[in-house]
Short mmCIF file of C-alpha atoms in Angstrom, two decimals:
data_model
loop_
_atom_site.label_atom_id
_atom_site.label_comp_id
_atom_site.label_asym_id
_atom_site.label_seq_id
_atom_site.Cartn_x
_atom_site.Cartn_y
_atom_site.Cartn_z
CA ALA A 18 0.12 -22.01 -31.53
CA GLU A 19 -1.00 -24.98 -29.19
CA ASN A 20 -4.58 -23.30 -27.89
CA GLY A 21 -5.02 -22.08 -31.81
CA ALA A 22 -4.80 -25.84 -32.36
CA GLU A 23 -7.43 -27.53 -30.25
CA ARG A 24 -9.55 -24.51 -30.85
CA GLU A 25 -9.82 -24.89 -34.66
CA GLY A 26 -10.09 -28.89 -33.82
CA VAL A 27 -12.50 -27.96 -31.49
CA GLY A 28 -14.34 -26.10 -34.29
CA ILE A 29 -13.75 -29.25 -36.09
CA HIS A 30 -15.52 -30.88 -33.92
CA SER A 31 -18.46 -29.02 -33.50
CA THR A 32 -19.90 -28.13 -36.49
CA ALA A 33 -19.54 -31.22 -37.36
CA SER A 34 -21.99 -32.01 -34.19
CA SER A 35 -23.88 -28.86 -35.62
CA MET A 36 -24.49 -30.09 -39.21
CA SER A 37 -25.64 -33.42 -37.31
CA ASP A 38 -28.28 -32.12 -35.47
CA ALA A 39 -29.83 -29.87 -38.56
CA GLY A 40 -30.17 -33.34 -40.31
CA GLY A 41 -27.09 -32.32 -42.35
CA PHE A 42 -23.47 -34.50 -42.77
CA SER A 43 -21.66 -35.13 -40.16
CA LEU A 44 -18.48 -37.02 -39.13
CA LEU A 45 -19.42 -40.61 -37.43
CA LYS A 46 -16.89 -42.01 -34.52
CA ASP A 47 -15.81 -45.43 -33.90
CA ASP A 48 -15.02 -46.87 -30.54
CA ASP A 49 -12.02 -44.64 -30.12
CA ASN A 50 -13.26 -41.61 -31.18
CA VAL A 51 -11.77 -42.16 -34.71
CA GLU A 52 -13.67 -40.24 -36.97
CA VAL A 53 -14.91 -43.12 -40.05
CA GLY A 54 -13.76 -43.26 -43.11
CA LEU A 55 -10.55 -40.57 -43.41
CA THR A 56 -7.37 -42.05 -44.08
CA PRO A 57 -4.79 -41.82 -41.34
CA ASN A 58 -2.90 -38.97 -43.38
CA GLN A 59 -6.72 -36.84 -42.66
CA GLN A 60 -6.74 -37.43 -39.65
CA MET A 61 -3.46 -36.79 -38.39
CA ARG A 62 -4.22 -33.35 -40.19
CA ILE A 63 -7.51 -32.88 -38.24
CA ASN A 64 -5.84 -34.03 -34.49
CA ASN A 65 -2.78 -31.47 -35.24
CA GLY A 66 -4.70 -28.20 -36.55
CA THR A 67 -2.52 -28.28 -39.64
CA THR A 68 -3.37 -28.60 -43.64
CA HIS A 69 -2.58 -30.08 -46.15
CA GLN A 70 0.41 -29.85 -49.16
CA PRO A 71 0.17 -30.85 -52.30
CA ARG A 72 2.97 -32.88 -53.33
CA SER A 73 2.45 -31.01 -57.05
CA ASN A 74 3.52 -27.67 -55.02
CA VAL A 75 6.85 -29.35 -54.08
CA LEU A 76 10.09 -27.51 -55.48
CA GLY A 77 12.19 -28.38 -57.68
CA ALA A 78 9.88 -31.43 -58.63
CA SER A 79 10.65 -32.64 -62.36
CA PRO A 80 7.53 -32.65 -64.66
CA LEU A 81 7.57 -36.15 -63.95
CA GLU A 82 7.71 -36.24 -60.47
CA MET A 83 5.00 -33.40 -59.94
CA GLN A 84 2.72 -35.63 -61.97
CA ALA A 85 3.37 -38.57 -59.91
CA HIS A 86 2.63 -36.54 -56.76
CA ALA A 87 -0.49 -35.17 -58.33
CA ALA A 88 -1.59 -38.90 -58.95
CA LEU A 89 -0.67 -39.44 -55.16
CA ASP A 90 -2.64 -36.38 -53.84
CA SER A 91 -5.89 -37.69 -56.01
CA CYS A 92 -5.81 -40.96 -54.02
CA ASN A 93 -4.80 -39.81 -50.73
CA GLY A 94 -8.09 -37.52 -50.88
CA LEU A 95 -10.45 -40.78 -50.88
CA PRO A 96 -11.11 -41.83 -48.01
CA TRP A 97 -9.49 -45.96 -47.98
CA LYS A 98 -13.21 -47.75 -47.91
CA HIS A 99 -13.49 -46.23 -51.39
CA LEU A 100 -9.99 -47.05 -52.78
CA THR A 101 -10.09 -50.66 -51.75
CA LEU A 102 -13.78 -50.86 -53.00
CA LEU A 103 -12.18 -49.83 -56.09
CA TYR A 104 -9.09 -52.39 -56.18
CA ILE A 105 -12.32 -55.32 -55.69
CA LEU A 106 -13.89 -53.80 -58.28
CA ALA A 107 -10.96 -53.49 -60.82
CA GLY A 108 -9.70 -57.24 -59.46
CA SER A 109 -13.46 -58.60 -60.27
CA ALA A 110 -13.40 -57.52 -63.63
CA PHE A 111 -10.30 -59.11 -64.67
CA ILE A 112 -11.14 -62.24 -63.27
CA THR A 113 -14.23 -62.31 -64.96
CA ALA A 114 -12.50 -61.40 -68.62
CA LEU A 115 -9.75 -64.19 -68.12
CA VAL A 116 -12.86 -66.70 -67.51
CA ALA A 117 -14.61 -65.71 -70.41
CA VAL A 118 -11.58 -66.32 -73.15
CA ASN A 119 -11.16 -69.28 -71.54
CA LYS A 120 -14.41 -70.44 -72.10
CA THR A 121 -14.73 -69.52 -75.39
CA PRO A 122 -14.80 -72.62 -77.59
CA GLU A 123 -10.92 -72.64 -79.14
CA GLY A 124 -13.05 -73.71 -83.05
CA GLU A 125 -14.63 -70.38 -82.34
CA LEU A 126 -11.30 -68.09 -82.26
CA SER A 127 -10.36 -69.35 -85.59
CA MET A 128 -14.29 -69.11 -87.72
CA SER A 129 -14.53 -66.87 -90.50
CA GLY A 130 -17.08 -64.01 -90.48
CA SER A 131 -19.98 -66.22 -92.29
CA ASP A 132 -19.04 -69.42 -90.30
CA LEU A 133 -20.02 -66.89 -86.99
CA TYR A 134 -22.88 -65.76 -89.41
CA THR A 135 -23.65 -69.44 -89.42
CA LYS A 136 -23.83 -69.95 -85.89
CA SER A 137 -25.77 -67.28 -84.31
CA ILE A 138 -28.91 -68.15 -87.05
CA CYS A 139 -28.25 -71.78 -85.90
CA PRO A 140 -26.86 -71.80 -83.58
CA PHE A 141 -27.80 -75.92 -82.10
CA GLY A 142 -27.00 -76.77 -85.77
CA ASP A 143 -29.88 -78.87 -88.07
CA LEU A 144 -32.58 -78.41 -86.37
CA THR A 145 -35.15 -80.50 -88.45
CA TRP A 146 -37.31 -82.30 -85.99
CA GLY A 147 -37.36 -85.95 -88.16
CA ASP A 148 -39.67 -84.42 -91.23
CA GLU A 149 -37.56 -85.24 -94.15
CA VAL A 150 -35.51 -82.68 -96.09
CA PHE A 151 -35.48 -83.33 -99.93
CA GLN A 152 -33.27 -80.92 -103.06
CA PHE A 153 -34.19 -80.02 -106.26
CA ASP A 154 -32.11 -77.17 -107.93
CA ASP A 155 -29.77 -76.70 -105.40
CA HIS A 156 -32.80 -75.99 -102.61
CA HIS A 157 -33.90 -77.84 -99.96
CA TYR A 158 -37.64 -78.26 -98.68
CA GLN A 159 -40.00 -79.59 -96.23
CA ILE A 160 -43.34 -80.44 -96.15
CA ILE A 161 -44.94 -80.16 -92.61
CA GLY A 162 -48.19 -81.26 -91.46
CA SER A 163 -50.96 -84.24 -90.92
CA LYS A 164 -54.88 -84.65 -91.03
CA ASP A 165 -54.95 -83.61 -87.81
CA ALA A 166 -53.62 -80.90 -88.32
CA LEU A 167 -55.05 -76.90 -87.94
CA VAL A 168 -52.46 -74.38 -88.48
CA SER A 169 -52.81 -70.45 -88.99
CA TRP A 170 -50.04 -68.89 -91.65
CA ARG A 171 -49.12 -66.93 -88.84
CA GLU A 172 -48.39 -70.40 -86.68
CA ALA A 173 -46.93 -72.18 -89.90
CA ALA A 174 -44.10 -69.26 -90.19
CA MET A 175 -42.99 -69.47 -86.84
CA ASP A 176 -42.84 -73.34 -87.12
CA ALA A 177 -40.64 -72.61 -90.07
CA ASN A 178 -37.78 -70.28 -89.01
CA SER A 179 -37.49 -72.50 -85.70
CA ARG A 180 -36.08 -75.01 -87.74
CA CYS A 181 -32.18 -74.70 -89.70
CA TYR A 182 -30.61 -76.62 -92.20
CA GLY A 183 -27.26 -76.86 -93.25
CA GLY A 184 -26.45 -73.52 -91.23
CA GLN A 185 -29.72 -71.69 -93.03
CA PRO A 186 -33.00 -70.92 -90.77
CA GLY A 187 -36.58 -72.00 -91.88
CA TYR A 188 -38.82 -69.95 -94.05
CA LEU A 189 -42.21 -70.95 -96.58
CA ALA A 190 -41.64 -71.61 -98.85
CA ASN A 191 -41.30 -68.56 -101.80
CA ILE A 192 -42.09 -69.97 -105.05
CA ASP A 193 -40.26 -68.60 -108.44
CA SER A 194 -40.88 -71.38 -111.53
CA GLU A 195 -43.36 -73.58 -112.44
CA ASP A 196 -40.69 -76.02 -112.26
CA GLU A 197 -40.65 -75.21 -108.40
CA ASN A 198 -44.26 -75.36 -108.11
CA ASP A 199 -45.22 -78.82 -109.94
CA TYR A 200 -42.27 -80.42 -107.49
CA LEU A 201 -43.58 -78.83 -104.48
CA TYR A 202 -46.86 -80.30 -105.56
CA ALA A 203 -46.22 -83.78 -106.31
CA LYS A 204 -43.99 -83.98 -103.26
CA LEU A 205 -47.23 -82.37 -101.44
CA SER A 206 -49.54 -85.17 -103.06
CA LYS A 207 -47.47 -87.64 -101.53
CA LYS A 208 -47.16 -86.80 -98.06
CA PRO A 209 -48.84 -89.34 -95.92
CA HIS A 210 -52.47 -88.79 -94.90
CA PHE A 211 -51.88 -85.89 -97.80
CA SER A 212 -55.70 -85.86 -99.55
CA PRO A 213 -55.91 -83.74 -102.61
CA ASN A 214 -59.32 -82.97 -102.67
CA THR A 215 -59.88 -82.00 -98.85
CA HIS A 216 -56.12 -80.96 -97.65
CA ASP A 217 -54.56 -77.34 -98.60
CA ALA A 218 -51.08 -76.20 -97.41
CA TRP A 219 -49.60 -72.66 -96.84
CA ILE A 220 -46.74 -71.47 -98.42
CA GLY A 221 -45.07 -68.01 -97.80
CA ALA A 222 -46.58 -65.63 -99.58
CA THR A 223 -48.81 -62.17 -98.13
CA ASP A 224 -50.77 -58.84 -99.15
CA MET A 225 -50.79 -58.19 -95.20
CA LYS A 226 -48.92 -55.50 -95.13
CA ASN A 227 -50.24 -53.71 -98.40
CA GLU A 228 -53.71 -54.61 -99.23
CA GLY A 229 -53.56 -56.49 -102.98
CA VAL A 230 -49.67 -56.70 -103.22
CA PHE A 231 -48.80 -59.61 -102.97
CA SER A 232 -45.13 -60.40 -101.50
CA TRP A 233 -42.64 -63.12 -100.83
CA ILE A 234 -41.48 -63.22 -97.04
CA GLY A 235 -38.45 -65.12 -96.51
CA PRO A 236 -34.92 -64.35 -95.14
CA LYS A 237 -33.96 -60.73 -95.39
CA HIS A 238 -37.65 -59.45 -96.15
CA LEU A 239 -39.44 -60.77 -92.89
CA ILE A 240 -40.94 -57.08 -93.26
CA ASN A 241 -40.67 -56.04 -96.42
CA GLY A 242 -40.86 -58.74 -98.97
CA VAL A 243 -40.09 -59.31 -102.79
CA LYS A 244 -43.34 -57.95 -104.33
CA PHE A 245 -44.66 -60.05 -107.20
CA TRP A 246 -49.04 -59.19 -108.05
CA GLU A 247 -50.57 -56.36 -107.54
CA GLY A 248 -54.38 -56.68 -107.72
CA ASP A 249 -57.06 -58.42 -108.05
CA LYS A 250 -58.50 -61.14 -110.51
CA ASN A 251 -57.66 -58.79 -112.63
CA GLY A 252 -53.95 -57.26 -112.02
CA GLN A 253 -50.31 -57.86 -113.60
CA ALA A 254 -47.54 -59.39 -112.42
CA ILE A 255 -44.81 -57.72 -111.10
CA ASP A 256 -41.62 -57.61 -112.87
CA GLY A 257 -42.26 -60.64 -114.79
CA ARG A 258 -42.64 -63.38 -111.69
CA TYR A 259 -43.99 -66.51 -111.96
CA THR A 260 -47.67 -66.91 -110.33
CA ASN A 261 -49.98 -69.71 -110.43
CA TRP A 262 -53.58 -68.45 -109.35
CA GLY A 263 -56.46 -70.57 -109.31
CA GLN A 264 -60.26 -70.81 -108.17
CA ASP A 265 -61.48 -71.28 -104.00
CA THR A 266 -64.04 -73.68 -103.02
CA SER A 267 -66.99 -71.70 -104.61
CA GLY A 268 -64.93 -71.70 -108.18
CA GLN A 269 -64.05 -68.01 -107.84
CA SER A 270 -61.06 -66.63 -109.29
CA GLN A 271 -58.02 -65.81 -107.77
CA PRO A 272 -56.93 -63.70 -105.68
CA ASP A 273 -60.14 -61.55 -104.82
CA SER A 274 -60.85 -57.72 -103.68
CA ASN A 275 -61.57 -59.41 -99.92
CA GLY A 276 -59.72 -57.62 -97.99
CA GLU A 277 -59.62 -60.51 -94.71
CA GLU A 278 -57.72 -63.03 -97.56
CA ASP A 279 -54.02 -62.11 -97.00
CA CYS A 280 -52.22 -65.58 -96.86
CA ILE A 281 -51.80 -67.53 -99.37
CA GLU A 282 -52.03 -71.12 -100.23
CA MET A 283 -51.50 -74.40 -102.32
CA ARG A 284 -54.76 -75.79 -103.22
CA GLY A 285 -54.71 -79.81 -103.22
CA ALA A 286 -58.11 -79.64 -105.43
CA SER A 287 -57.00 -77.40 -107.91
CA PRO A 288 -53.90 -79.02 -107.64
CA GLY A 289 -50.66 -76.43 -106.58
CA ARG A 290 -53.01 -74.11 -107.78
CA TRP A 291 -53.01 -71.04 -105.38
CA ASN A 292 -55.47 -69.09 -103.23
CA ASP A 293 -55.64 -66.12 -101.22
CA LYS A 294 -57.41 -67.37 -97.78
CA ASN A 295 -57.64 -65.62 -94.53
CA CYS A 296 -54.49 -66.26 -92.25
CA TYR A 297 -56.20 -67.31 -89.52
CA GLN A 298 -58.01 -70.04 -91.11
CA PRO A 299 -56.59 -73.57 -90.03
CA ASN A 300 -54.63 -76.06 -93.22
CA GLU A 301 -53.40 -79.14 -92.39
CA PHE A 302 -49.55 -78.59 -93.73
CA PHE A 303 -46.83 -76.44 -94.54
CA ILE A 304 -43.78 -76.05 -97.31
CA VAL A 305 -41.03 -74.97 -95.71
CA GLU A 306 -37.42 -73.94 -97.70
CA PHE A 307 -34.34 -73.02 -96.47
CA GLY A 308 -31.15 -70.96 -98.06
CA THR A 309 -32.07 -67.90 -99.74
CA PRO A 310 -34.98 -68.15 -102.10
CA ALA A 311 -34.55 -67.51 -105.97
CA THR A 312 -37.08 -64.71 -105.84
CA SER A 313 -34.81 -62.42 -104.07
CA THR A 314 -32.53 -62.44 -107.32
CA ASP A 315 -33.64 -59.69 -110.30
CA HIS A 316 -35.78 -60.24 -112.96
#
């Protein structure tokens, strides 16, 4: 029997050596001639020429004991280095979770859903960049720009979106009534260095997505805006929404059918009237609004 065990042990080592020579799997040995990566029990079985008898097959064991033995058998088949790595990873995950919980401000743990939404869209609180904020009919606005500014519609929209006030993000103004339009023009005309004869201001309307169909772009309507006009100067308002079209610098009634003019400005020379203009041409001023726009309500 001992000779058989020795022959079996020699066969194991011979097979490993032949596989190694063929470029396949091989058992690496350390200085004590012990295969690296094997548990002591596995090493003993190889040296003694014995096979593993699963603990779960023990006669007379209860179902609970058999489950425990099966768990031990599954772990016993793993190299000790793998088990050590598994324990380290589990411990690291637990410590990371504890640190994350401890770093969460106590105030955030008790926040309502609306408060969490506000913090997510305005994480740094009010960001108005020093410009005056004024109120009309429960809405807040800013007039941004100067006589030396040159801002495209897209640049104005991005700047507006970077602002926050009262937990609400900014956007280019959506205008839904004559009173609102007149108020905003009055504030614009009083802006330092604003010259009605030469300066205009961007507002939040465009027909970039669908030529000839003008929409207000604002909160929750950044792609599919709220439609308010369809057609050229002979078109019509959608759902009876407010419009205030004027003329361009050449006296042409607006909006015209020029496919390159997709963004709307508030004219200074024709007080408060609207004109469609190339989105990439510059204006000196733009109007920012905060809160839910009146244009988002049904008419």
